[in-house]
Amino acid sequence: MTLEAFKDFVKTGKPLDTEEIHRFMDLMSGEARKLTFRLNSAYHTPEETREILSELFGKSVPSTLRVFPPFYTDFGKNIEVGENVFINACCHFQDHGGVTLGDGCQIGHNVVFATLNHFLEPEKRKMTYPAPIVLGKNVWVGSNATILQGVTIGDNAVIGAGAVVTSDIPANTVAVGVPAKVVKNIFTAASTQAARRSGLLRLD
């Protein structure tokens, strides 16, 4: 199986249940561990860190990406990052189903991105199935949060520390808790002007 064939397959959301897929995942996991062990075992300059991450991701990462190791992934080849992204220490990317971080995202310590899930039925529980995680622009994820498969988080949203995000979070909101719930709206300059024009926001 090729990398592109695997990426095409996970887009279907079907279970990863064939011997060919399992062999490919084991192979890729071994390669990812080799690179993350190298990344995490010694100090590297930001430039050296990006070089290793480019090898891990299978493509050049933006020169504006900043990552504080240790960084963990058991795949690595299905991560997309925009410009000016910051990832703090001890984050875990289970990216088989795809993880996308938009421009300006800030990821706190020990955040987990989990794009695989197991079936509830005991006889099928060893099987996994994928779904992508997508973060829009300027999303801030607090320390120890967990983002689960199939979740989309809108632009400018904030995910509180320790939250477990199980469903989509709208843009310009703050979500906290287990499971994460929206508790506050964030009024940007553009959204405030739009609200004033529509008459939804009055200051008198």
PDB file of N, CA, C and O in Angstrom, residues 13-56:
ATOM      1  N   GLY A  13     -13.709   6.980   5.629  1.00  0.00           N
ATOM      2  CA  GLY A  13     -14.208   6.717   6.975  1.00  0.00           C
ATOM      3  C   GLY A  13     -14.469   5.255   7.273  1.00  0.00           C
ATOM      4  O   GLY A  13     -14.969   4.912   8.346  1.00  0.00           O
ATOM      5  N   LYS A  14     -14.112   4.376   6.346  1.00  0.00           N
ATOM      6  CA  LYS A  14     -14.347   2.944   6.549  1.00  0.00           C
ATOM      7  C   LYS A  14     -13.362   2.372   7.566  1.00  0.00           C
ATOM      8  O   LYS A  14     -12.275   2.920   7.776  1.00  0.00           O
ATOM      9  N   PRO A  15     -13.715   1.254   8.213  1.00  0.00           N
ATOM     10  CA  PRO A  15     -12.810   0.649   9.200  1.00  0.00           C
ATOM     11  C   PRO A  15     -11.464   0.270   8.589  1.00  0.00           C
ATOM     12  O   PRO A  15     -11.387  -0.151   7.431  1.00  0.00           O
ATOM     13  N   LEU A  16     -10.426   0.413   9.386  1.00  0.00           N
ATOM     14  CA  LEU A  16      -9.079   0.029   8.974  1.00  0.00           C
ATOM     15  C   LEU A  16      -8.879  -1.431   9.376  1.00  0.00           C
ATOM     16  O   LEU A  16      -8.255  -1.740  10.394  1.00  0.00           O
ATOM     17  N   ASP A  17      -9.408  -2.334   8.568  1.00  0.00           N
ATOM     18  CA  ASP A  17      -9.571  -3.713   9.022  1.00  0.00           C
ATOM     19  C   ASP A  17      -8.956  -4.758   8.104  1.00  0.00           C
ATOM     20  O   ASP A  17      -9.271  -5.938   8.219  1.00  0.00           O
ATOM     21  N   THR A  18      -8.065  -4.358   7.193  1.00  0.00           N
ATOM     22  CA  THR A  18      -7.440  -5.360   6.339  1.00  0.00           C
ATOM     23  C   THR A  18      -5.992  -5.584   6.761  1.00  0.00           C
ATOM     24  O   THR A  18      -5.354  -4.724   7.364  1.00  0.00           O
ATOM     25  N   GLU A  19      -5.477  -6.750   6.405  1.00  0.00           N
ATOM     26  CA  GLU A  19      -4.093  -7.085   6.740  1.00  0.00           C
ATOM     27  C   GLU A  19      -3.125  -6.116   6.069  1.00  0.00           C
ATOM     28  O   GLU A  19      -2.111  -5.710   6.665  1.00  0.00           O
ATOM     29  N   GLU A  20      -3.423  -5.717   4.839  1.00  0.00           N
ATOM     30  CA  GLU A  20      -2.566  -4.778   4.118  1.00  0.00           C
ATOM     31  C   GLU A  20      -2.491  -3.439   4.838  1.00  0.00           C
ATOM     32  O   GLU A  20      -1.403  -2.861   4.993  1.00  0.00           O
ATOM     33  N   ILE A  21      -3.629  -2.953   5.301  1.00  0.00           N
ATOM     34  CA  ILE A  21      -3.656  -1.681   6.016  1.00  0.00           C
ATOM     35  C   ILE A  21      -2.896  -1.782   7.333  1.00  0.00           C
ATOM     36  O   ILE A  21      -2.121  -0.882   7.695  1.00  0.00           O
ATOM     37  N   HIS A  22      -3.090  -2.883   8.054  1.00  0.00           N
ATOM     38  CA  HIS A  22      -2.398  -3.058   9.333  1.00  0.00           C
ATOM     39  C   HIS A  22      -0.883  -3.101   9.141  1.00  0.00           C
ATOM     40  O   HIS A  22      -0.134  -2.494   9.932  1.00  0.00           O
ATOM     41  N   ARG A  23      -0.419  -3.794   8.122  1.00  0.00           N
ATOM     42  CA  ARG A  23       1.027  -3.848   7.849  1.00  0.00           C
ATOM     43  C   ARG A  23       1.563  -2.466   7.523  1.00  0.00           C
ATOM     44  O   ARG A  23       2.635  -2.071   7.997  1.00  0.00           O
ATOM     45  N   PHE A  24       0.803  -1.703   6.721  1.00  0.00           N
ATOM     46  CA  PHE A  24       1.236  -0.362   6.359  1.00  0.00           C
ATOM     47  C   PHE A  24       1.284   0.545   7.586  1.00  0.00           C
ATOM     48  O   PHE A  24       2.250   1.300   7.770  1.00  0.00           O
ATOM     49  N   MET A  25       0.277   0.469   8.444  1.00  0.00           N
ATOM     50  CA  MET A  25       0.247   1.300   9.642  1.00  0.00           C
ATOM     51  C   MET A  25       1.403   0.956  10.578  1.00  0.00           C
ATOM     52  O   MET A  25       2.016   1.849  11.175  1.00  0.00           O
ATOM     53  N   ASP A  26       1.722  -0.329  10.708  1.00  0.00           N
ATOM     54  CA  ASP A  26       2.853  -0.731  11.542  1.00  0.00           C
ATOM     55  C   ASP A  26       4.161  -0.177  10.988  1.00  0.00           C
ATOM     56  O   ASP A  26       5.025   0.297  11.742  1.00  0.00           O
ATOM     57  N   LEU A  27       4.320  -0.256   9.670  1.00  0.00           N
ATOM     58  CA  LEU A  27       5.525   0.261   9.032  1.00  0.00           C
ATOM     59  C   LEU A  27       5.668   1.763   9.267  1.00  0.00           C
ATOM     60  O   LEU A  27       6.742   2.252   9.662  1.00  0.00           O
ATOM     61  N   MET A  28       4.590   2.502   9.049  1.00  0.00           N
ATOM     62  CA  MET A  28       4.629   3.953   9.213  1.00  0.00           C
ATOM     63  C   MET A  28       4.844   4.344  10.673  1.00  0.00           C
ATOM     64  O   MET A  28       5.516   5.330  10.975  1.00  0.00           O
ATOM     65  N   SER A  29       4.274   3.557  11.586  1.00  0.00           N
ATOM     66  CA  SER A  29       4.470   3.833  13.006  1.00  0.00           C
ATOM     67  C   SER A  29       5.935   3.683  13.391  1.00  0.00           C
ATOM     68  O   SER A  29       6.485   4.500  14.148  1.00  0.00           O
ATOM     69  N   GLY A  30       6.595   2.665  12.846  1.00  0.00           N
ATOM     70  CA  GLY A  30       8.015   2.489  13.122  1.00  0.00           C
ATOM     71  C   GLY A  30       8.847   3.642  12.610  1.00  0.00           C
ATOM     72  O   GLY A  30       9.755   4.132  13.302  1.00  0.00           O
ATOM     73  N   GLU A  31       8.546   4.111  11.402  1.00  0.00           N
ATOM     74  CA  GLU A  31       9.274   5.244  10.840  1.00  0.00           C
ATOM     75  C   GLU A  31       9.042   6.512  11.665  1.00  0.00           C
ATOM     76  O   GLU A  31       9.974   7.284  11.909  1.00  0.00           O
ATOM     77  N   ALA A  32       7.793   6.713  12.090  1.00  0.00           N
ATOM     78  CA  ALA A  32       7.480   7.898  12.890  1.00  0.00           C
ATOM     79  C   ALA A  32       8.207   7.869  14.228  1.00  0.00           C
ATOM     80  O   ALA A  32       8.711   8.895  14.705  1.00  0.00           O
ATOM     81  N   ARG A  33       8.273   6.701  14.845  1.00  0.00           N
ATOM     82  CA  ARG A  33       8.962   6.590  16.131  1.00  0.00           C
ATOM     83  C   ARG A  33      10.449   6.885  15.991  1.00  0.00           C
ATOM     84  O   ARG A  33      11.051   7.548  16.853  1.00  0.00           O
ATOM     85  N   LYS A  34      11.075   6.418  14.911  1.00  0.00           N
ATOM     86  CA  LYS A  34      12.491   6.717  14.692  1.00  0.00           C
ATOM     87  C   LYS A  34      12.735   8.224  14.658  1.00  0.00           C
ATOM     88  O   LYS A  34      13.683   8.733  15.264  1.00  0.00           O
ATOM     89  N   LEU A  35      11.871   8.939  13.941  1.00  0.00           N
ATOM     90  CA  LEU A  35      12.058  10.376  13.796  1.00  0.00           C
ATOM     91  C   LEU A  35      11.721  11.131  15.076  1.00  0.00           C
ATOM     92  O   LEU A  35      12.414  12.080  15.447  1.00  0.00           O
ATOM     93  N   THR A  36      10.647  10.709  15.761  1.00  0.00           N
ATOM     94  CA  THR A  36      10.299  11.414  17.001  1.00  0.00           C
ATOM     95  C   THR A  36      11.337  11.125  18.094  1.00  0.00           C
ATOM     96  O   THR A  36      11.629  12.007  18.910  1.00  0.00           O
ATOM     97  N   PHE A  37      11.911   9.932  18.122  1.00  0.00           N
ATOM     98  CA  PHE A  37      12.980   9.663  19.084  1.00  0.00           C
ATOM     99  C   PHE A  37      14.169  10.585  18.814  1.00  0.00           C
ATOM    100  O   PHE A  37      14.783  11.103  19.756  1.00  0.00           O
ATOM    101  N   ARG A  38      14.500  10.778  17.552  1.00  0.00           N
ATOM    102  CA  ARG A  38      15.611  11.687  17.218  1.00  0.00           C
ATOM    103  C   ARG A  38      15.278  13.123  17.616  1.00  0.00           C
ATOM    104  O   ARG A  38      16.115  13.830  18.189  1.00  0.00           O
ATOM    105  N   LEU A  39      14.055  13.535  17.327  1.00  0.00           N
ATOM    106  CA  LEU A  39      13.632  14.896  17.661  1.00  0.00           C
ATOM    107  C   LEU A  39      13.655  15.132  19.168  1.00  0.00           C
ATOM    108  O   LEU A  39      14.077  16.200  19.640  1.00  0.00           O
ATOM    109  N   ASN A  40      13.209  14.143  19.930  1.00  0.00           N
ATOM    110  CA  ASN A  40      12.969  14.333  21.356  1.00  0.00           C
ATOM    111  C   ASN A  40      14.161  13.996  22.248  1.00  0.00           C
ATOM    112  O   ASN A  40      14.110  14.242  23.453  1.00  0.00           O
ATOM    113  N   SER A  41      15.225  13.442  21.680  1.00  0.00           N
ATOM    114  CA  SER A  41      16.321  12.940  22.508  1.00  0.00           C
ATOM    115  C   SER A  41      17.425  13.953  22.763  1.00  0.00           C
ATOM    116  O   SER A  41      18.335  13.687  23.552  1.00  0.00           O
ATOM    117  N   ALA A  42      17.372  15.110  22.107  1.00  0.00           N
ATOM    118  CA  ALA A  42      18.428  16.113  22.285  1.00  0.00           C
ATOM    119  C   ALA A  42      17.868  17.485  21.920  1.00  0.00           C
ATOM    120  O   ALA A  42      16.800  17.598  21.310  1.00  0.00           O
ATOM    121  N   TYR A  43      18.626  18.528  22.297  1.00  0.00           N
ATOM    122  CA  TYR A  43      18.207  19.879  21.926  1.00  0.00           C
ATOM    123  C   TYR A  43      18.445  20.103  20.437  1.00  0.00           C
ATOM    124  O   TYR A  43      19.464  19.680  19.886  1.00  0.00           O
ATOM    125  N   HIS A  44      17.491  20.788  19.794  1.00  0.00           N
ATOM    126  CA  HIS A  44      17.635  21.194  18.402  1.00  0.00           C
ATOM    127  C   HIS A  44      17.235  22.650  18.269  1.00  0.00           C
ATOM    128  O   HIS A  44      16.312  23.113  18.944  1.00  0.00           O
ATOM    129  N   THR A  45      17.919  23.366  17.401  1.00  0.00           N
ATOM    130  CA  THR A  45      17.511  24.728  17.103  1.00  0.00           C
ATOM    131  C   THR A  45      16.143  24.705  16.427  1.00  0.00           C
ATOM    132  O   THR A  45      15.711  23.655  15.918  1.00  0.00           O
ATOM    133  N   PRO A  46      15.432  25.836  16.397  1.00  0.00           N
ATOM    134  CA  PRO A  46      14.149  25.860  15.677  1.00  0.00           C
ATOM    135  C   PRO A  46      14.271  25.400  14.234  1.00  0.00           C
ATOM    136  O   PRO A  46      13.389  24.690  13.722  1.00  0.00           O
ATOM    137  N   GLU A  47      15.372  25.773  13.583  1.00  0.00           N
ATOM    138  CA  GLU A  47      15.567  25.366  12.187  1.00  0.00           C
ATOM    139  C   GLU A  47      15.758  23.859  12.086  1.00  0.00           C
ATOM    140  O   GLU A  47      15.191  23.195  11.200  1.00  0.00           O
ATOM    141  N   GLU A  48      16.547  23.292  12.997  1.00  0.00           N
ATOM    142  CA  GLU A  48      16.747  21.840  12.989  1.00  0.00           C
ATOM    143  C   GLU A  48      15.455  21.098  13.314  1.00  0.00           C
ATOM    144  O   GLU A  48      15.163  20.052  12.717  1.00  0.00           O
ATOM    145  N   THR A  49      14.682  21.655  14.237  1.00  0.00           N
ATOM    146  CA  THR A  49      13.391  21.039  14.575  1.00  0.00           C
ATOM    147  C   THR A  49      12.486  20.996  13.359  1.00  0.00           C
ATOM    148  O   THR A  49      11.841  19.972  13.081  1.00  0.00           O
ATOM    149  N   ARG A  50      12.429  22.089  12.608  1.00  0.00           N
ATOM    150  CA  ARG A  50      11.587  22.111  11.399  1.00  0.00           C
ATOM    151  C   ARG A  50      12.097  21.131  10.345  1.00  0.00           C
ATOM    152  O   ARG A  50      11.294  20.531   9.613  1.00  0.00           O
ATOM    153  N   GLU A  51      13.405  20.950  10.253  1.00  0.00           N
ATOM    154  CA  GLU A  51      13.942  19.977   9.301  1.00  0.00           C
ATOM    155  C   GLU A  51      13.466  18.559   9.640  1.00  0.00           C
ATOM    156  O   GLU A  51      13.060  17.796   8.751  1.00  0.00           O
ATOM    157  N   ILE A  52      13.520  18.202  10.914  1.00  0.00           N
ATOM    158  CA  ILE A  52      13.073  16.869  11.325  1.00  0.00           C
ATOM    159  C   ILE A  52      11.566  16.730  11.125  1.00  0.00           C
ATOM    160  O   ILE A  52      11.080  15.692  10.664  1.00  0.00           O
ATOM    161  N   LEU A  53      10.815  17.779  11.456  1.00  0.00           N
ATOM    162  CA  LEU A  53       9.361  17.730  11.263  1.00  0.00           C
ATOM    163  C   LEU A  53       9.004  17.619   9.788  1.00  0.00           C
ATOM    164  O   LEU A  53       8.040  16.930   9.429  1.00  0.00           O
ATOM    165  N   SER A  54       9.765  18.257   8.918  1.00  0.00           N
ATOM    166  CA  SER A  54       9.518  18.137   7.477  1.00  0.00           C
ATOM    167  C   SER A  54       9.697  16.699   7.020  1.00  0.00           C
ATOM    168  O   SER A  54       8.916  16.182   6.213  1.00  0.00           O
ATOM    169  N   GLU A  55      10.721  16.030   7.564  1.00  0.00           N
ATOM    170  CA  GLU A  55      10.927  14.623   7.246  1.00  0.00           C
ATOM    171  C   GLU A  55       9.791  13.779   7.812  1.00  0.00           C
ATOM    172  O   GLU A  55       9.272  12.870   7.150  1.00  0.00           O
ATOM    173  N   LEU A  56       9.367  14.108   9.034  1.00  0.00           N
ATOM    174  CA  LEU A  56       8.289  13.365   9.689  1.00  0.00           C
ATOM    175  C   LEU A  56       6.965  13.544   8.960  1.00  0.00           C
ATOM    176  O   LEU A  56       6.213  12.584   8.772  1.00  0.00           O
TER     177      LEU A  56
END
